[in-house]
Structure formats: C-alpha cells, structure tokens
Amino acid sequence: MSVSDERIKAIMELLMSYARLDFDQKIDLGDKHDELTAISAGVNMLGEELKVNSISLIEKERLLKELHHRVKNNMQIIISMLRLQTINETDPKILQFVRDSKSRIDSMALVHEMLYSSEGFEYTGLKKYVDFLNRSIFMSYAPPNHQIEIAIEINESLCFDIDKMIPLGLMINEMISNTLKHAFPDNEGNISLEAHESETHALILTYKDDGVGLPDGFDVDKAESLGMQLLIMLTDQIDGEIIISANNSKSKDRKGIAIELKV
C-alpha cells in the first residue's frame, strides 16, 4: 500500500468514526502541503464543527426535557392551589368550576409529562394520551357504581406535536367530562371515540354517546356554556371543522350526541 493509499484510508476511517458520533479523532497533517493534506485539514475541521453541533443538540434536548418537566410541575402546583381553595368551600358552583379547571389543567400537564418521557420531545401518540386522559376523567367525573362504558378506537400511528395535542386534549376532555356530567342521569350508557387519518391526511375524530342529547333548538353558534365555547374556540385554533348533532340513539327517550372533528 502506497503512502497516498494509507492517507486516503486514514481519511475514510476518520469519516467512519464521525458516523459513529466519535468526533475526538483527528488526522496528523504532517509537513506535506498537497491535496490530501488539504482534504485532511478539511475533515478535521468538519469533526470540530460536528462536535460543537452535537453538544448543542444534546444541550437543547436536555433543556427541552427540563422545560416540559417544569411546566408539568408548575401546572400540578396550580392544581394543588385550586384544591386548597375548596377545603372550606360549600358553594356547588365554585366546587364545579374548580373541578372543571383542574381537569383542563390535567389534560395540558399530561401532554408535557408524555413529551418529557419521549425520546424526541416533539411528538405524542394520540392513543396512549387518550387512554391516560380517559382514566383521569372517569376518576374525576364518573358517579359511584356507574354502568358507563367507553370504547376507544384510535390508530396507533397518530402522533402530534404540542401545538396540536394540547387543543385536542382539551377538546376530548370537554367531550367526555360533559357527557359524564349531563348525559346519563341514570348512570348508565355508552360512549365511543374514534380517530383515524383520512386519504387527504386529515385527522377525523368522531365522538358519540347515547345520552339525553342536546336540548331542543340547540344552536352551536349561540351556545353559552363554557364547554361548548371551548370546543368552538379550540377548533378554530387548529384550523379544524366541527359538526355537532344528534346521535339518533336507538333509545326512545335518548337523542344522544355526535361530534365530528376534522383537522
């Protein structure tokens, strides 16, 4: 093997070490001033640049992880403060307001908690998120000894960043909690939540229950409840379309509700 071949081999081995994220290796330039020396110097400089960028990326990931952790902890502190405010409170409207506020903050904190636990700190799986969120909502709102069933069908591949997941989480929180609060006066019924990606790559989320349904003459554009207003506001925030209608429940005394969200 000639001297030139050995130098080329050394350059290739150095590049392979960079591919393994080992940026501490360098080529001895020697005292020659030829093309291979110039290439070797360029490869050494590339290693230095890659090392700096790699450290910056690791630091960025550490900071992102710390940020999500702190946001989640701060939200938990807010929840604790809300609970303290209700220790001696007896007004049912205030108690309901605090419980609803806690549930909404929980839905946002869960996104940060899952991002903190993920590898890339960017995307959260919708199915896993909804499974966790649903259990939390049922613990807060489901009456004792209830016979309310929920069926969740969500494609495992659906993942979203924080800008879309938080509005989606808040909307799903409103749907399920409102159903548990108002739809089943006899504490029994069924809920279904489905989500899939359309052929045009839009998210189609369909929510249904077979509860008492919407009041006669209901107009979504004139809805005064905070829950409905939140659904409309959050839909606009993520440039979505929402349709709220009767579910045409099979039960004679129940109209049910159907909500379809397209994002």
Coordinates of C-alpha atoms in Angstrom, one line a residue:
M1 CA 0.0 0.0 0.0
S2 CA 1.4 3.4 -1.0
V3 CA 1.7 6.3 1.3
S4 CA -1.2 8.0 -0.6
D5 CA -3.4 5.0 -0.1
E6 CA -2.6 4.9 3.6
R7 CA -3.5 8.6 3.9
I8 CA -6.8 8.0 2.0
K9 CA -7.6 5.1 4.2
A10 CA -7.0 7.2 7.3
I11 CA -9.3 9.9 6.0
M12 CA -12.1 7.2 5.4
E13 CA -11.6 5.7 8.8
L14 CA -11.9 9.2 10.4
L15 CA -15.1 9.8 8.5
M16 CA -16.5 6.5 9.7
S17 CA -15.6 7.5 13.3
Y18 CA -17.7 10.6 12.8
A19 CA -20.6 8.5 11.6
R20 CA -20.3 6.7 14.9
L21 CA -20.6 10.1 16.6
D22 CA -16.9 9.9 17.8
F23 CA -15.7 13.4 17.0
D24 CA -12.5 13.3 19.1
Q25 CA -10.3 11.6 16.4
K26 CA -8.0 13.7 14.2
I27 CA -5.6 13.2 11.3
D28 CA -2.0 14.2 11.8
L29 CA -1.4 16.6 8.9
G30 CA 2.4 16.2 8.9
D31 CA 4.6 18.5 6.9
K32 CA 3.4 17.9 3.4
H33 CA 1.4 20.5 1.5
D34 CA -0.6 18.7 -1.1
E35 CA -4.2 17.9 -1.9
L36 CA -4.6 15.1 0.7
T37 CA -3.3 17.4 3.4
A38 CA -5.9 20.0 2.4
I39 CA -8.6 17.3 2.5
S40 CA -7.3 16.0 5.8
A41 CA -7.4 19.5 7.3
G42 CA -11.0 20.0 6.0
V43 CA -12.1 16.7 7.6
N44 CA -10.5 17.7 10.9
M45 CA -12.4 21.0 10.7
L46 CA -15.6 19.1 9.9
G47 CA -15.1 17.0 13.1
E48 CA -14.7 20.1 15.2
E49 CA -17.9 21.5 13.8
L50 CA -19.9 18.3 14.2
K51 CA -18.7 18.0 17.8
V52 CA -19.9 21.5 18.6
N53 CA -23.3 20.9 17.0
S54 CA -23.7 17.6 18.7
I55 CA -23.0 19.2 22.1
S56 CA -25.5 21.9 21.3
L57 CA -28.1 19.3 20.3
I58 CA -27.6 17.4 23.5
E59 CA -27.9 20.6 25.5
K60 CA -31.0 21.5 23.6
E61 CA -32.6 18.2 24.3
R62 CA -31.7 18.5 28.0
L63 CA -33.2 22.0 28.1
L64 CA -36.4 20.8 26.4
K65 CA -36.7 17.9 28.8
E66 CA -36.3 20.2 31.7
L67 CA -38.8 22.7 30.3
H68 CA -41.5 20.1 29.9
H69 CA -40.8 18.8 33.4
R70 CA -41.0 22.3 34.9
V71 CA -44.2 23.2 33.0
K72 CA -45.8 20.0 34.2
N73 CA -44.7 20.6 37.8
N74 CA -46.0 24.2 37.7
M75 CA -49.4 23.0 36.5
Q76 CA -49.5 20.5 39.3
I77 CA -48.8 23.3 41.8
I78 CA -51.7 25.3 40.3
I79 CA -54.0 22.2 40.7
S80 CA -52.9 21.9 44.4
M81 CA -53.6 25.6 44.9
L82 CA -57.1 25.1 43.5
R83 CA -57.7 22.2 45.8
L84 CA -56.6 24.3 48.8
Q85 CA -59.1 26.9 47.9
T86 CA -62.0 24.4 48.1
I87 CA -61.2 23.0 51.6
N88 CA -63.9 25.0 53.3
E89 CA -66.0 25.8 50.2
T90 CA -69.6 24.6 50.1
D91 CA -70.9 26.5 47.0
P92 CA -71.6 23.8 44.4
K93 CA -71.0 26.2 41.5
I94 CA -67.5 27.1 42.8
L95 CA -66.7 23.5 43.5
Q96 CA -67.7 22.5 40.0
F97 CA -65.7 25.3 38.5
V98 CA -62.6 24.2 40.4
R99 CA -63.1 20.6 39.4
D100 CA -63.5 21.5 35.7
S101 CA -60.4 23.8 35.9
K102 CA -58.4 21.0 37.4
S103 CA -59.5 18.6 34.7
R104 CA -58.5 21.0 32.0
I105 CA -55.1 21.7 33.5
D106 CA -54.6 18.0 34.0
S107 CA -55.1 17.4 30.2
M108 CA -52.4 20.0 29.4
A109 CA -50.0 18.8 32.0
L110 CA -50.3 15.2 30.7
V111 CA -49.0 16.4 27.3
H112 CA -45.9 17.8 28.9
E113 CA -45.4 14.7 31.0
M114 CA -45.6 12.5 27.9
L115 CA -43.2 14.7 25.9
Y116 CA -40.8 14.7 28.9
S117 CA -40.8 10.9 28.8
S118 CA -40.5 10.6 25.0
E119 CA -37.2 10.3 23.1
G120 CA -37.5 13.2 20.7
F121 CA -39.5 15.6 23.0
E122 CA -41.6 16.6 19.9
Y123 CA -44.5 14.2 19.3
T124 CA -47.0 12.4 21.5
G125 CA -49.0 9.4 20.4
L126 CA -52.8 10.2 20.5
K127 CA -53.9 6.8 21.5
K128 CA -51.6 6.5 24.5
Y129 CA -52.5 10.0 25.5
V130 CA -56.3 9.5 25.3
D131 CA -56.0 6.2 27.3
F132 CA -54.3 8.1 30.2
L133 CA -56.6 11.1 29.9
N134 CA -59.8 9.0 29.9
R135 CA -58.8 7.2 33.1
S136 CA -58.2 10.6 34.8
I137 CA -61.5 12.0 33.6
F138 CA -63.5 9.0 34.8
M139 CA -61.8 9.1 38.2
S140 CA -63.0 12.8 38.5
Y141 CA -66.5 12.7 37.0
A142 CA -67.9 9.2 36.8
P143 CA -70.5 8.6 39.6
P144 CA -70.1 5.7 42.0
N145 CA -71.3 2.3 40.8
H146 CA -71.9 3.6 37.3
Q147 CA -72.6 1.5 34.3
I148 CA -71.0 3.8 31.7
E149 CA -68.8 2.1 29.1
I150 CA -66.4 3.9 26.7
A151 CA -65.0 2.3 23.5
I152 CA -61.8 4.0 22.1
E153 CA -60.5 3.2 18.6
I154 CA -57.5 5.3 17.7
N155 CA -54.8 4.4 15.1
E156 CA -51.5 3.8 16.9
S157 CA -49.6 5.8 14.2
L158 CA -51.4 9.1 15.0
C159 CA -48.8 11.4 16.7
F160 CA -49.0 15.2 17.1
D161 CA -46.8 18.0 18.4
I162 CA -47.6 20.1 21.4
D163 CA -49.3 22.8 19.4
K164 CA -51.9 20.4 18.2
M165 CA -52.0 17.9 21.1
I166 CA -53.0 20.4 23.8
P167 CA -56.1 21.7 21.9
L168 CA -57.1 18.1 21.0
G169 CA -56.6 17.1 24.6
L170 CA -58.7 19.9 25.9
M171 CA -61.5 19.1 23.4
I172 CA -61.5 15.5 24.3
N173 CA -61.6 16.4 28.0
E174 CA -64.6 18.6 27.4
M175 CA -66.5 15.9 25.4
I176 CA -66.0 13.1 27.9
S177 CA -66.5 15.2 31.1
N178 CA -69.6 16.9 29.7
T179 CA -71.1 13.5 28.9
L180 CA -70.3 12.1 32.3
K181 CA -71.8 15.2 34.0
H182 CA -75.0 15.6 31.9
A183 CA -75.8 12.7 29.5
F184 CA -76.6 9.9 31.9
P185 CA -79.0 10.7 34.7
D186 CA -79.4 7.0 35.4
N187 CA -75.6 6.5 35.5
E188 CA -75.5 4.1 32.6
G189 CA -74.8 4.5 28.9
N190 CA -72.2 4.2 26.2
I191 CA -69.5 6.5 24.7
S192 CA -67.4 5.9 21.7
L193 CA -64.3 7.8 20.5
E194 CA -62.7 7.1 17.1
A195 CA -59.8 8.7 15.4
H196 CA -58.1 8.0 12.0
E197 CA -56.3 9.7 9.2
S198 CA -58.3 10.3 6.0
E199 CA -57.0 9.8 2.5
T200 CA -56.0 13.5 2.4
H201 CA -54.1 13.0 5.7
A202 CA -56.6 15.0 7.8
L203 CA -57.4 13.8 11.3
I204 CA -61.0 12.7 11.6
L205 CA -62.1 12.4 15.2
T206 CA -65.6 11.1 15.9
Y207 CA -67.2 11.2 19.4
K208 CA -70.7 9.8 20.2
D209 CA -72.8 9.0 23.3
D210 CA -76.3 7.6 23.7
G211 CA -77.3 10.0 26.5
V212 CA -80.1 12.5 26.8
G213 CA -78.7 14.6 23.9
L214 CA -78.8 18.3 23.2
P215 CA -81.7 20.5 24.2
D216 CA -84.4 21.2 21.6
G217 CA -83.5 24.1 19.4
F218 CA -79.8 23.9 20.2
D219 CA -77.6 26.2 18.0
V220 CA -73.9 25.6 18.4
D221 CA -73.2 29.2 17.2
K222 CA -75.3 30.5 20.1
A223 CA -74.0 28.1 22.8
E224 CA -73.4 29.8 26.1
S225 CA -71.8 27.0 28.1
L226 CA -68.0 27.3 28.6
G227 CA -67.6 23.7 27.4
M228 CA -69.2 24.4 24.0
Q229 CA -67.4 27.7 23.6
L230 CA -64.1 26.0 24.3
L231 CA -64.8 23.4 21.6
I232 CA -65.5 26.0 19.0
M233 CA -62.6 28.2 20.0
L234 CA -60.1 25.3 20.0
T235 CA -61.4 24.1 16.7
D236 CA -60.7 27.5 15.2
Q237 CA -57.2 27.5 16.8
I238 CA -56.2 24.3 15.0
D239 CA -57.9 25.3 11.7
G240 CA -60.4 22.5 12.0
E241 CA -64.1 21.9 11.2
I242 CA -66.6 20.6 13.8
I243 CA -70.1 19.2 13.4
I244 CA -72.3 18.7 16.5
S245 CA -75.6 16.9 16.0
A246 CA -77.9 14.3 17.5
N247 CA -76.6 10.7 17.5
N248 CA -80.1 9.2 16.7
S249 CA -79.9 6.9 19.7
K250 CA -82.0 3.7 19.5
S251 CA -83.5 4.5 22.9
K252 CA -86.8 6.4 22.6
D253 CA -86.1 8.8 25.5
R254 CA -82.5 9.5 24.4
K255 CA -81.3 11.5 21.5
G256 CA -77.5 11.2 22.2
I257 CA -74.9 13.4 20.8
A258 CA -72.4 13.1 17.8
I259 CA -69.4 15.3 17.3
E260 CA -67.1 15.0 14.3
L261 CA -63.9 17.0 14.2
K262 CA -61.8 17.3 11.0
V263 CA -58.3 18.8 11.3

